[in-house]
Structures are given as structure tokens and as C-alpha cells.
PDB file of C-alpha atoms in Angstrom:
ATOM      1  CA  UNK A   1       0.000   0.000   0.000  1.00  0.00           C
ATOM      2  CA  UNK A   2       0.966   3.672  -0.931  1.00  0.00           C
ATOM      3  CA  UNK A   3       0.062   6.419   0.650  1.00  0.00           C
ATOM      4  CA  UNK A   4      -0.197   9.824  -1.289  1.00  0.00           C
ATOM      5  CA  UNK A   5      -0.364  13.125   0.734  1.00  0.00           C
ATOM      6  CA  UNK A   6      -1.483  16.283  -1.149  1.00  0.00           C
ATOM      7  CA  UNK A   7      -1.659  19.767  -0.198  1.00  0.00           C
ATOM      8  CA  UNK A   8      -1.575  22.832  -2.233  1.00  0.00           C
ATOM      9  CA  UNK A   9       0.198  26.501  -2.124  1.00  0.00           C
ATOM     10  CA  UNK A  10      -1.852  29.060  -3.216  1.00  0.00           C
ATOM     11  CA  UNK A  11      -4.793  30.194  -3.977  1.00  0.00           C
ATOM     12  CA  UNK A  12      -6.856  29.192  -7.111  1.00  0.00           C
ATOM     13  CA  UNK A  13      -7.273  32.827  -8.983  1.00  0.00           C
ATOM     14  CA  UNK A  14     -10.382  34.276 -10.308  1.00  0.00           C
ATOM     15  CA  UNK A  15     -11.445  34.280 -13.252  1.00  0.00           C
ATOM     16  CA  UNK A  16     -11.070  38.186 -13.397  1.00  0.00           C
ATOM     17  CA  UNK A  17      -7.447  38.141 -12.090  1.00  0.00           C
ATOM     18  CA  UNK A  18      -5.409  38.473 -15.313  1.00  0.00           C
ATOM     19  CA  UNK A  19      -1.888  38.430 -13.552  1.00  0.00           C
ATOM     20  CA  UNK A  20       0.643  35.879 -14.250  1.00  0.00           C
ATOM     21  CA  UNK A  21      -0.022  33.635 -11.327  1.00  0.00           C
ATOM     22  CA  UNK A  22       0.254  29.971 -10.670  1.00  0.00           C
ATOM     23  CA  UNK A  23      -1.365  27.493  -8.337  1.00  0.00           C
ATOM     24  CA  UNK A  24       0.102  24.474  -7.016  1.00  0.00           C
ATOM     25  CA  UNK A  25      -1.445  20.708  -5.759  1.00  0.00           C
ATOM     26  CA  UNK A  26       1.344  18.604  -4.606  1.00  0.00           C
ATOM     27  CA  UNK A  27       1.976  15.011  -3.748  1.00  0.00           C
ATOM     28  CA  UNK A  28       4.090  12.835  -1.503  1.00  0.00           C
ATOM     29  CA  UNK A  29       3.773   9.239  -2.028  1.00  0.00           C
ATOM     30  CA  UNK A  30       5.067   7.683   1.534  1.00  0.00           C
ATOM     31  CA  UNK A  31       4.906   3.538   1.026  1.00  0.00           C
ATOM     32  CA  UNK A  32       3.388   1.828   3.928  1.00  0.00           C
ATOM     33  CA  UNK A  33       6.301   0.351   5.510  1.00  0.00           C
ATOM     34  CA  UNK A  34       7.817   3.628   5.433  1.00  0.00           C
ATOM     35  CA  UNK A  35       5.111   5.992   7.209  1.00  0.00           C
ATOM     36  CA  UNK A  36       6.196   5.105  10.989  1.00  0.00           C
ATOM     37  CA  UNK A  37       9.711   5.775  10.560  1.00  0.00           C
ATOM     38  CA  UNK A  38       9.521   9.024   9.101  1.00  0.00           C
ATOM     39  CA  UNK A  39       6.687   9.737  11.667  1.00  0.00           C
ATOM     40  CA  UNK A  40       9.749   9.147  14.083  1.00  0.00           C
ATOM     41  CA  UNK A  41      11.835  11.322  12.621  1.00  0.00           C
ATOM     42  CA  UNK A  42       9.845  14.071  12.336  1.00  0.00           C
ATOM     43  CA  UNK A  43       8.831  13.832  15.877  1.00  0.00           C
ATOM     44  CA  UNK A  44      12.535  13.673  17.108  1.00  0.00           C
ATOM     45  CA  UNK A  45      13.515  16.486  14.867  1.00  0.00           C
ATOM     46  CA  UNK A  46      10.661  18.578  16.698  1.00  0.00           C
ATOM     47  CA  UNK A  47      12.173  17.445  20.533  1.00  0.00           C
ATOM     48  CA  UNK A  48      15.582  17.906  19.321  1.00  0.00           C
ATOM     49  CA  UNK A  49      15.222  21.646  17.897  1.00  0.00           C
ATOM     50  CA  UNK A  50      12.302  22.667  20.534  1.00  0.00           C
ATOM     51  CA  UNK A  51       9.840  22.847  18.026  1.00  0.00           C
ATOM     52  CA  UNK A  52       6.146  22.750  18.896  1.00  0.00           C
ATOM     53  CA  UNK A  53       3.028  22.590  16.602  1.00  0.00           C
ATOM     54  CA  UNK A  54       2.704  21.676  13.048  1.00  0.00           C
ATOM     55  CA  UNK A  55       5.102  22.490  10.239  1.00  0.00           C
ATOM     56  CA  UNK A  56       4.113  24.624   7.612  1.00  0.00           C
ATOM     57  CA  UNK A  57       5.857  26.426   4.438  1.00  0.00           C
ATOM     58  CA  UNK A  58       4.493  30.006   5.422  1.00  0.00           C
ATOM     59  CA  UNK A  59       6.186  29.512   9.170  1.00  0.00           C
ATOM     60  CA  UNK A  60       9.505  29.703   6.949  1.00  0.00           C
ATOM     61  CA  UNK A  61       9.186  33.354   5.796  1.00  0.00           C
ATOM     62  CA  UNK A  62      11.793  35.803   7.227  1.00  0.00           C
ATOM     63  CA  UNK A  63       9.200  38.206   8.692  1.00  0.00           C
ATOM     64  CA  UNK A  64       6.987  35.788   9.773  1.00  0.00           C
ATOM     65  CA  UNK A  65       6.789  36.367  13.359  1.00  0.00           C
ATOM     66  CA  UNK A  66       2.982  35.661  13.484  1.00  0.00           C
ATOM     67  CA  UNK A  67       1.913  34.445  17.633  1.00  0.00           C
ATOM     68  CA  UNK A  68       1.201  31.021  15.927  1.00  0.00           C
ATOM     69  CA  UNK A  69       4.602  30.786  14.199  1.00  0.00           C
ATOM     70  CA  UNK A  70       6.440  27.708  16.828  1.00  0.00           C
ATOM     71  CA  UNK A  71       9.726  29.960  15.058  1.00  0.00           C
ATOM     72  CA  UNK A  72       8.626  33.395  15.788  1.00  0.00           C
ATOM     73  CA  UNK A  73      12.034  34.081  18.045  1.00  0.00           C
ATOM     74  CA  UNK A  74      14.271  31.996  15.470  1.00  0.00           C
ATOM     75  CA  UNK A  75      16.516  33.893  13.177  1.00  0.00           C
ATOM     76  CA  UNK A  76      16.757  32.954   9.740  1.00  0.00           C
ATOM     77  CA  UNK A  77      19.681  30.150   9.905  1.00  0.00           C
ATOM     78  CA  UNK A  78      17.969  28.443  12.796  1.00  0.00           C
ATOM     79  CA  UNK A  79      14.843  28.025  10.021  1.00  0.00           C
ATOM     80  CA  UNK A  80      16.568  27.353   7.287  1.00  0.00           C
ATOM     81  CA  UNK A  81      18.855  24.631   9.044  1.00  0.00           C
ATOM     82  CA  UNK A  82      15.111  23.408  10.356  1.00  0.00           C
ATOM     83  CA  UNK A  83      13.946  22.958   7.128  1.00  0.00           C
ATOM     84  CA  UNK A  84      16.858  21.399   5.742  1.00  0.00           C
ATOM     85  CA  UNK A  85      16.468  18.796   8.236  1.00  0.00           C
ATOM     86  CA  UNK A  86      12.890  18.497   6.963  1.00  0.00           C
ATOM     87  CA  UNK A  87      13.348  17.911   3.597  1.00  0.00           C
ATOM     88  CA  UNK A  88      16.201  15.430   4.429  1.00  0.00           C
ATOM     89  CA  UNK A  89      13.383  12.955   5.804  1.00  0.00           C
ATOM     90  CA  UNK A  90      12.053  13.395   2.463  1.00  0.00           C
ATOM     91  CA  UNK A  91      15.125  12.660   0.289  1.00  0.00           C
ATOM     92  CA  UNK A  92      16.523  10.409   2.556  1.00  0.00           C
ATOM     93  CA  UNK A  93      13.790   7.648   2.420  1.00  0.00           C
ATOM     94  CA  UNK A  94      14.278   6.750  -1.199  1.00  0.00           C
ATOM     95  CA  UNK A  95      11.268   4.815  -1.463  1.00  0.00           C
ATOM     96  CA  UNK A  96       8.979   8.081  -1.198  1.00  0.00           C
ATOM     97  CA  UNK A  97       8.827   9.856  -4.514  1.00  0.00           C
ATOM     98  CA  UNK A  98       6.586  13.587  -5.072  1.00  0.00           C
ATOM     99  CA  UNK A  99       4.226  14.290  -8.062  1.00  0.00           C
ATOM    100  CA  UNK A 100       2.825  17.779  -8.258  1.00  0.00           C
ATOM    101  CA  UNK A 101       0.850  19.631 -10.861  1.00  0.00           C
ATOM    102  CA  UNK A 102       1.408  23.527 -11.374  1.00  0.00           C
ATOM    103  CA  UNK A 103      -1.488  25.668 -13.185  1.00  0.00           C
ATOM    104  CA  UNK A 104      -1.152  28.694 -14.744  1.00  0.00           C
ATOM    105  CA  UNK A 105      -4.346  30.870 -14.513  1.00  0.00           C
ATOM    106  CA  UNK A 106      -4.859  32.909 -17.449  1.00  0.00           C
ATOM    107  CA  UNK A 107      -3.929  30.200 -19.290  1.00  0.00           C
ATOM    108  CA  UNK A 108      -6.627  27.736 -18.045  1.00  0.00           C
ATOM    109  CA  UNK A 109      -9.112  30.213 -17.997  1.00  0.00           C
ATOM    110  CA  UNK A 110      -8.624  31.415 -21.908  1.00  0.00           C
ATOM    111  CA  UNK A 111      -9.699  27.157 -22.618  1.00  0.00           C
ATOM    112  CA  UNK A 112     -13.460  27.894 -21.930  1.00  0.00           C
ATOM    113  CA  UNK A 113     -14.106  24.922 -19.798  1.00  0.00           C
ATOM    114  CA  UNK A 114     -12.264  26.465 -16.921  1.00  0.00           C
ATOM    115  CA  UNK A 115     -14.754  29.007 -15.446  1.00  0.00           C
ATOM    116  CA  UNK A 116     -14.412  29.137 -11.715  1.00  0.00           C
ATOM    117  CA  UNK A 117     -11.631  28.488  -8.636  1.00  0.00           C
ATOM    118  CA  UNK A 118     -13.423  25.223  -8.156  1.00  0.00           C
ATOM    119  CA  UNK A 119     -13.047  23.850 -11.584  1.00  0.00           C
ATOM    120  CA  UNK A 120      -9.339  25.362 -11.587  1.00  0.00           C
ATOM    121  CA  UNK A 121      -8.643  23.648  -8.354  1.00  0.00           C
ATOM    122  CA  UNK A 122      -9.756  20.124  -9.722  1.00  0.00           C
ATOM    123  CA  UNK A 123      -8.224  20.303 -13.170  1.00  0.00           C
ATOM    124  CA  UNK A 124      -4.989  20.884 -11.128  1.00  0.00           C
ATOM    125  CA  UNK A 125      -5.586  18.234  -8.974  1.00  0.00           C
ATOM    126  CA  UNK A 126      -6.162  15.453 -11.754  1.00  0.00           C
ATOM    127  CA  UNK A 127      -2.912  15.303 -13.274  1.00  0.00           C
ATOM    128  CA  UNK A 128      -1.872  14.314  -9.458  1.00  0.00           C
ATOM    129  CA  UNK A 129      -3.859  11.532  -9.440  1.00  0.00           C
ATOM    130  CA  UNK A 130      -3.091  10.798 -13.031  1.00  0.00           C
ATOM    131  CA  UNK A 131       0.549  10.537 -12.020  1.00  0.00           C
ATOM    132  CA  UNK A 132      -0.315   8.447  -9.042  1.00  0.00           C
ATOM    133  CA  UNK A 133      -1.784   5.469 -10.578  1.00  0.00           C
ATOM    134  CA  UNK A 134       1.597   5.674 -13.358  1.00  0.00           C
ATOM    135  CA  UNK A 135       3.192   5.205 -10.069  1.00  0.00           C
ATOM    136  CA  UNK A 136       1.284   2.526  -8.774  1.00  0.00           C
ATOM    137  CA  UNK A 137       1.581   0.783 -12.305  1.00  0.00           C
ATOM    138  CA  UNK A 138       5.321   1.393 -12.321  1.00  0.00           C
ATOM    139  CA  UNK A 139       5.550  -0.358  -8.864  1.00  0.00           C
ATOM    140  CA  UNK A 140       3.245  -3.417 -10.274  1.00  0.00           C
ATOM    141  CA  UNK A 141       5.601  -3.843 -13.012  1.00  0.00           C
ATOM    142  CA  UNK A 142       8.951  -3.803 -11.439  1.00  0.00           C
ATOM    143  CA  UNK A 143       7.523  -6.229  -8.100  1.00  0.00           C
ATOM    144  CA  UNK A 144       5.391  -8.667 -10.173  1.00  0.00           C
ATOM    145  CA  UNK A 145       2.967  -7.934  -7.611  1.00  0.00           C
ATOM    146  CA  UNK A 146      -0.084  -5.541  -7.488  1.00  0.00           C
ATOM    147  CA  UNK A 147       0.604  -2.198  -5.821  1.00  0.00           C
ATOM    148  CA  UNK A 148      -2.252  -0.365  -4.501  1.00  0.00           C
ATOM    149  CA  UNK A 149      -2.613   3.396  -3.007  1.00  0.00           C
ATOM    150  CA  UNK A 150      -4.858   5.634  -1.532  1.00  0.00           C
ATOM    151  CA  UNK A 151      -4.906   9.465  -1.396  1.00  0.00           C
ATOM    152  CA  UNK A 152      -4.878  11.810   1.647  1.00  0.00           C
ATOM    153  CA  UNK A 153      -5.888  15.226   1.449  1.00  0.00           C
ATOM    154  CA  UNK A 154      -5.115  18.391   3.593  1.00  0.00           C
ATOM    155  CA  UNK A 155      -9.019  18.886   5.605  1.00  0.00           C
ATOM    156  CA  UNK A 156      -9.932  22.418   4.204  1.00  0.00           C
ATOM    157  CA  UNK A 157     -13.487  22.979   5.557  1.00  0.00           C
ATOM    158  CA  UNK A 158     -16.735  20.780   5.219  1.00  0.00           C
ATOM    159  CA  UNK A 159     -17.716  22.508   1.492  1.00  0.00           C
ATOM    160  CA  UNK A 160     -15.020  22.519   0.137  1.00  0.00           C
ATOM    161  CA  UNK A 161     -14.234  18.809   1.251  1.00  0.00           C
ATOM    162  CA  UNK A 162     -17.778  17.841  -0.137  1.00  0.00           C
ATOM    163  CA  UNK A 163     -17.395  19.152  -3.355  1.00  0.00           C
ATOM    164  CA  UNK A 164     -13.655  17.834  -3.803  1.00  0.00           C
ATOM    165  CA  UNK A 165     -14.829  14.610  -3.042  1.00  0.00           C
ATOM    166  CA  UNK A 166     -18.071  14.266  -5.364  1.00  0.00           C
ATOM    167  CA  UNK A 167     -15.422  15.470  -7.930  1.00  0.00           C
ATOM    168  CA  UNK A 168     -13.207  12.449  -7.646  1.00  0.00           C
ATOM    169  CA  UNK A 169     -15.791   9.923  -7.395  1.00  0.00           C
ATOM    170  CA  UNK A 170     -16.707  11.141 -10.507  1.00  0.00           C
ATOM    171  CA  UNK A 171     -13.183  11.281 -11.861  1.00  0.00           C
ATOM    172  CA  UNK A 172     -12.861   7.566 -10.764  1.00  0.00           C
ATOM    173  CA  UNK A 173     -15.848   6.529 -11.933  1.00  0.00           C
ATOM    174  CA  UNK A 174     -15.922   7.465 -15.511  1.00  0.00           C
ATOM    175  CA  UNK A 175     -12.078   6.774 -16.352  1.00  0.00           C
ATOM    176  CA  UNK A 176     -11.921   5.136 -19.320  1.00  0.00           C
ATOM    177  CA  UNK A 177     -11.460   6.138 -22.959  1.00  0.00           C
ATOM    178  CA  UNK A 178     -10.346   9.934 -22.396  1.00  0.00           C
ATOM    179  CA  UNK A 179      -8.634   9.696 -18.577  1.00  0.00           C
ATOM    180  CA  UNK A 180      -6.600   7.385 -16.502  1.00  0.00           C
ATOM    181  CA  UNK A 181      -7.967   3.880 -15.142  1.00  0.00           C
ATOM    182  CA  UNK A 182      -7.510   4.298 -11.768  1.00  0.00           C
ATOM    183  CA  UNK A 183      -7.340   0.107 -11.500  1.00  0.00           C
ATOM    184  CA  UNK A 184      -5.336   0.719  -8.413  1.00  0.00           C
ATOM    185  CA  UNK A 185      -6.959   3.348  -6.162  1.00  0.00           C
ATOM    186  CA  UNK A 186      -8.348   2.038  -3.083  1.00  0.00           C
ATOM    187  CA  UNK A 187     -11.701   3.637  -1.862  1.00  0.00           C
ATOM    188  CA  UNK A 188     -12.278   7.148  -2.127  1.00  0.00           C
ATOM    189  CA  UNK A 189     -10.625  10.812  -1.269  1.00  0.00           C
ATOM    190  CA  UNK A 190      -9.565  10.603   2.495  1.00  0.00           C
ATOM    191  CA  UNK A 191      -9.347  14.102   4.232  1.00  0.00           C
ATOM    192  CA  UNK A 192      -6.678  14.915   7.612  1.00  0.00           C
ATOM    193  CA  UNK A 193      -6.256  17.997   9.502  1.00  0.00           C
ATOM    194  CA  UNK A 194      -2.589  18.995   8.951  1.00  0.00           C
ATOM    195  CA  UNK A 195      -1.440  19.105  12.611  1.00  0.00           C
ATOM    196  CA  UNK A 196      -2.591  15.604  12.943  1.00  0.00           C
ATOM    197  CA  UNK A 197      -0.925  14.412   9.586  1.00  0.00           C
ATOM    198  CA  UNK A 198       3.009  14.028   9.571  1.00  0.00           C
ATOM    199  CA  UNK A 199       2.256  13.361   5.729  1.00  0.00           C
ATOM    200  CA  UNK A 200       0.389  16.428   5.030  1.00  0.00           C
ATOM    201  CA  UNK A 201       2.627  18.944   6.867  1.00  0.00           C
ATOM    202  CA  UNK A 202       6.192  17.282   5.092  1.00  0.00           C
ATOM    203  CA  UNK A 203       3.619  17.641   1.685  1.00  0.00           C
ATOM    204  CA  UNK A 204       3.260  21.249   2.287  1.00  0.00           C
ATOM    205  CA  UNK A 205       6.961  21.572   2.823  1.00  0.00           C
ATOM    206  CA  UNK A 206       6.893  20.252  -1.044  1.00  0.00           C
ATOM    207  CA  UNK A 207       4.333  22.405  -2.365  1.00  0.00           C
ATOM    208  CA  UNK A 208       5.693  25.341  -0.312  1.00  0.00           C
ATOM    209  CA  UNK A 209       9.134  25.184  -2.203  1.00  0.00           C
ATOM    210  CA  UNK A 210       7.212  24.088  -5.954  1.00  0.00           C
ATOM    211  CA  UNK A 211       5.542  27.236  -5.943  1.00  0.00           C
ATOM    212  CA  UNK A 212       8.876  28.815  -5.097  1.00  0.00           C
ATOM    213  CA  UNK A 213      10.259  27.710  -7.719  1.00  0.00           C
ATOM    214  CA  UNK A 214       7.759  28.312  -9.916  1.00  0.00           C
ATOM    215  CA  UNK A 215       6.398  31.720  -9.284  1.00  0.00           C
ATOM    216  CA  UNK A 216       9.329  33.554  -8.255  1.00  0.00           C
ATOM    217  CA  UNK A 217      12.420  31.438  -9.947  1.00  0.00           C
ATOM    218  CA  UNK A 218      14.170  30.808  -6.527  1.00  0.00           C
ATOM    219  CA  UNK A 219      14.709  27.070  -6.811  1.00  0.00           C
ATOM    220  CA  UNK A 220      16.847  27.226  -3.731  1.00  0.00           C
ATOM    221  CA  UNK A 221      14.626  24.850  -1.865  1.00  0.00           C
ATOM    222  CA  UNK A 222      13.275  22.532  -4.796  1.00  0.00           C
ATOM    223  CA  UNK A 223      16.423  21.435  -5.788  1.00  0.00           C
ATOM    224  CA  UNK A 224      17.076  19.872  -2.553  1.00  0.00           C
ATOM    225  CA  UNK A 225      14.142  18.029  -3.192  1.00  0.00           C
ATOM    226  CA  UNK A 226      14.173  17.519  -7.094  1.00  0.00           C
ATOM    227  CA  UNK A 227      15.822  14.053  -6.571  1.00  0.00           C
ATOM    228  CA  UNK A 228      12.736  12.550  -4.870  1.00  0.00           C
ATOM    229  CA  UNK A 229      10.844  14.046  -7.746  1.00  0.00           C
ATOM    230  CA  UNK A 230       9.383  10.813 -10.365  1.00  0.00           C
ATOM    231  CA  UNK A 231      11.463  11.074 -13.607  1.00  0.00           C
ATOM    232  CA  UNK A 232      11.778   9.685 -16.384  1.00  0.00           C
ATOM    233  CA  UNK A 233      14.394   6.671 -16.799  1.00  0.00           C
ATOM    234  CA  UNK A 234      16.880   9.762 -18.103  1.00  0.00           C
ATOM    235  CA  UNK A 235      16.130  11.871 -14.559  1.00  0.00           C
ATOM    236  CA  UNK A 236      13.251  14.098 -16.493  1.00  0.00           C
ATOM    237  CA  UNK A 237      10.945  15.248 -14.117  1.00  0.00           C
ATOM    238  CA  UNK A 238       8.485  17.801 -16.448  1.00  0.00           C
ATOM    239  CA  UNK A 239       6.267  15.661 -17.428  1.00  0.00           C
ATOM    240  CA  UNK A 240       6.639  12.844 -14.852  1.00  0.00           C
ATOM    241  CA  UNK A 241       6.938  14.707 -11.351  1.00  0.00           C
ATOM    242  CA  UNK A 242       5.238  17.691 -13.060  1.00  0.00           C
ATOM    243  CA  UNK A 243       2.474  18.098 -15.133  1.00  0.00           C
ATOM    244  CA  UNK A 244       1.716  21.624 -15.900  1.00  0.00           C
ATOM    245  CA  UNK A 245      -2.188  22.715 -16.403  1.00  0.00           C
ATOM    246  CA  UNK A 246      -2.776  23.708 -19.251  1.00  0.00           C
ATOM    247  CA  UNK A 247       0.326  22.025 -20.903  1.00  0.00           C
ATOM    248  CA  UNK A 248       0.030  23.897 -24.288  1.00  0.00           C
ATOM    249  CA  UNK A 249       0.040  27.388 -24.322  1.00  0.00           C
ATOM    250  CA  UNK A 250       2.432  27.425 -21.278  1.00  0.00           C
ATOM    251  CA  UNK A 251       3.841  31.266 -20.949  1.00  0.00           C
ATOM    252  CA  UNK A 252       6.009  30.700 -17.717  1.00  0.00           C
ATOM    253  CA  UNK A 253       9.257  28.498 -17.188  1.00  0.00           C
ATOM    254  CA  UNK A 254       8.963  24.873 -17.020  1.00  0.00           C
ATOM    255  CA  UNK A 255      10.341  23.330 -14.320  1.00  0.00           C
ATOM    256  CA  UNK A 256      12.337  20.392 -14.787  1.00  0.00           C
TER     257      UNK A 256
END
């Protein structure tokens, strides 16, 4: 069994917002066997570096001194050196790989079937799940046995849940001739709240640094990551760990 976390960075535009901005849903795909011991990790890293509450990208902002920021009184090394640790759980277990889809807004809403944050939300969220089940197929291959996975998603209130998870029944249920089979999905569209979720908050860590990367060309922190990234058999992640939404017509740089 494989676990997929997803969380996103950003907010899905409007339709009437004509700036260049992007929108990211990523995914970390933790196997079974692996879950506890990054749980473990995590936890210990938090004792270790007095760290209480969840982890979260926006915490990692220089002047981010919110009251619910657990680094409000850290200077910038001691957070960076943090988060380093972080994504070393990530690239250290070698078994756990990220997917992530990026969207860019004007472009998706000049298609004409893109009409609303809800529709721009999902449409960035299928290529996720797309990428998922190549995964899960990948796995099947390579053991001889079947691989199976469910998804996890970041709890973001009870109508927006609702709606996200009608949406992927739906998506499930009528793959076929124009989407992905989804032969190896188990169940349906799971939801967590972060701070309970080691797997969400290390997800947002991923998303955090996609966006980044993405909207503002500082790859600093998504290269440290880009190795746990799936790729093609020559290491090319656009395509593979990335899917971009829309793919043609893309106007910003492709990460890769």
C-alpha cells in the first residue's frame, strides 16, 4: 500500500485576475512500511530543535513572526537549518517519490471549460492523481505484484471537502477512454487535519518550495528536493513529477 499526501500553495485565482499567477497541488507518495519511521523522525527532529506545533511552508518566511509561528524568536539560519532537516526525511527515504501539478491561470481560464476556482482547483488536482496510478503501475511492473494506493488530502473545511470529493468519485468513476484507469486506487478521497498528519505537513513543505520555484524562480529549496521528484528513466521530471495545467500554451518556465 501507498500512501499519497497532497496539499496545495496558493490560492486558485479568479477568473477576473489576469496576472501571471500559478497554483500548485502537490503530492508525496510515503509507502506503507515507510510511514512510521519518518513519523519518528519528524517527531525527534521537533524534541531535538524545541519545536512545537505543526510544520508549515508560510512559518519559513523571514518576517513571519505571526503568535502562531512555533519559530517566531528563530533567526533565519535556525529556520533554514530546520527545514533542511525536513526535507532530508524526504530525500533520505528513497522509497517516497513527489508528483505535483502547477497551473497557470490565465492560461486555463482562456480554454473555456475552466470558469471558476473550483473547476481550476480540480483540473490541477487530476494530473496528481493521473501521475499516481503511473506510479502505482510502475511499482506493479517492477515487483510482479499488485501495488495499490490511496490518497490523503489536507481537511480544508466541510464545502469545500464535499465538493472535492463528489469530484473524484466522478473522476474515478468514468475513467476510461479519455482519462486514466484508476485500476489501483483504493476507496475514495480521504481528508486529515494537517497538525494531525506528519504526511500532510512534510507535503506542504513540497508544495511550499514548488511554488517557489515556480512563481518567483528561486529554486533554492526545490532542488534539494528535485531528486525525490518521479522522472523519467533519463532523470526528467516535467512531465513525470510535473504536469503543468494547461500544458500547451504554457507562458512561464517549465520546471524540470
Amino acid at each position: 500500500m501507498h500512501l499519497l499526501f497532497i496539499d496545495e500553495s496558493g490560492t486558485p485565482p479568479k477568473p477576473s485576475n489576469n496576472n501571471q499567477s500559478y497554483f500548485v497541488i502537490a503530492g508525496l507518495v510515503i509507502p506503507e512500511d515507510r510511514w512510521q519511521g519518518m513519523n519518528d523522525k519528524l517527531s525527534g527532529l521537533k524534541v531535538r530543535s524545541q519545536y512545537r506545533g505543526e510544520v508549515k511552508w508560510r512559518f519559513f518566511a523571514p518576517n513571519n513572526h505571526d503568535p502562531d509561528n512555533p519559530m517566531k524568536d528563530w533567526d533565519q539560519d535556525r529556520r533554514n537549518n530546520f527545514r533542511n532537516e525536513i526535507f532530508s526525511i524526504i530525500t533520505d527515504t528513497k522509497s517516497c517519490k513527489i508528483i505535483a501539478c502547477v497551473s497557470e491561470s490565465p492560461t486555463a481560464y482562456g480554454l473555456g471549460n475552466v470558469n471558476s476556482q473550483d473547476d481550476l482547483y480540480f483540473k490541477t488536482y487530476k494530473p496528481v492523481t493521473e501521475r499516481f496510478q503511473y506510479l502505482l503501475q510502475d511499482i506493479t511492473r517492477a515487483s510482479g505484484r499488485d501495488t495499490f494506493g490511496m490518497i490523503v488530502a489536507d481537511h480544508r473545511g466541510k464545502g469545500d471537502d464535499d465538493s472535492m470529493r463528489h469530484r473524484h468519485e466522478r473522476l474515478i468513476r468514468e475513467s476510461g477512454q479519455y482519462t486514466s484507469q484508476y485500476k489501483n486506487f483504493i476507496e475514495g478521497l480521504f481528508f486529515a487535519p494537517s497538525h494531525l498528519s506528519v504526511g500532510i505537513q512534510l507535503v506542504d513543505m513540497v508544495a511550499g518550495a514548488t511554488w517557489r520555484a515556480q512563481a518567483h524562480n528561486d529554486r533554492t529549496w526545490f532542488d534539494k528536493l528535485r531528486t525525490s521528484f518521479r522522472s523519467s528513466p533519463h532523470g526528467r521530471i516535467d512531465g513525470y513529477g510535473i504536469a503543468r495545467f494547461p500544458k500547451a500554451g504554457w507562458q512561464g518556465q517549465i520546471l524540470d
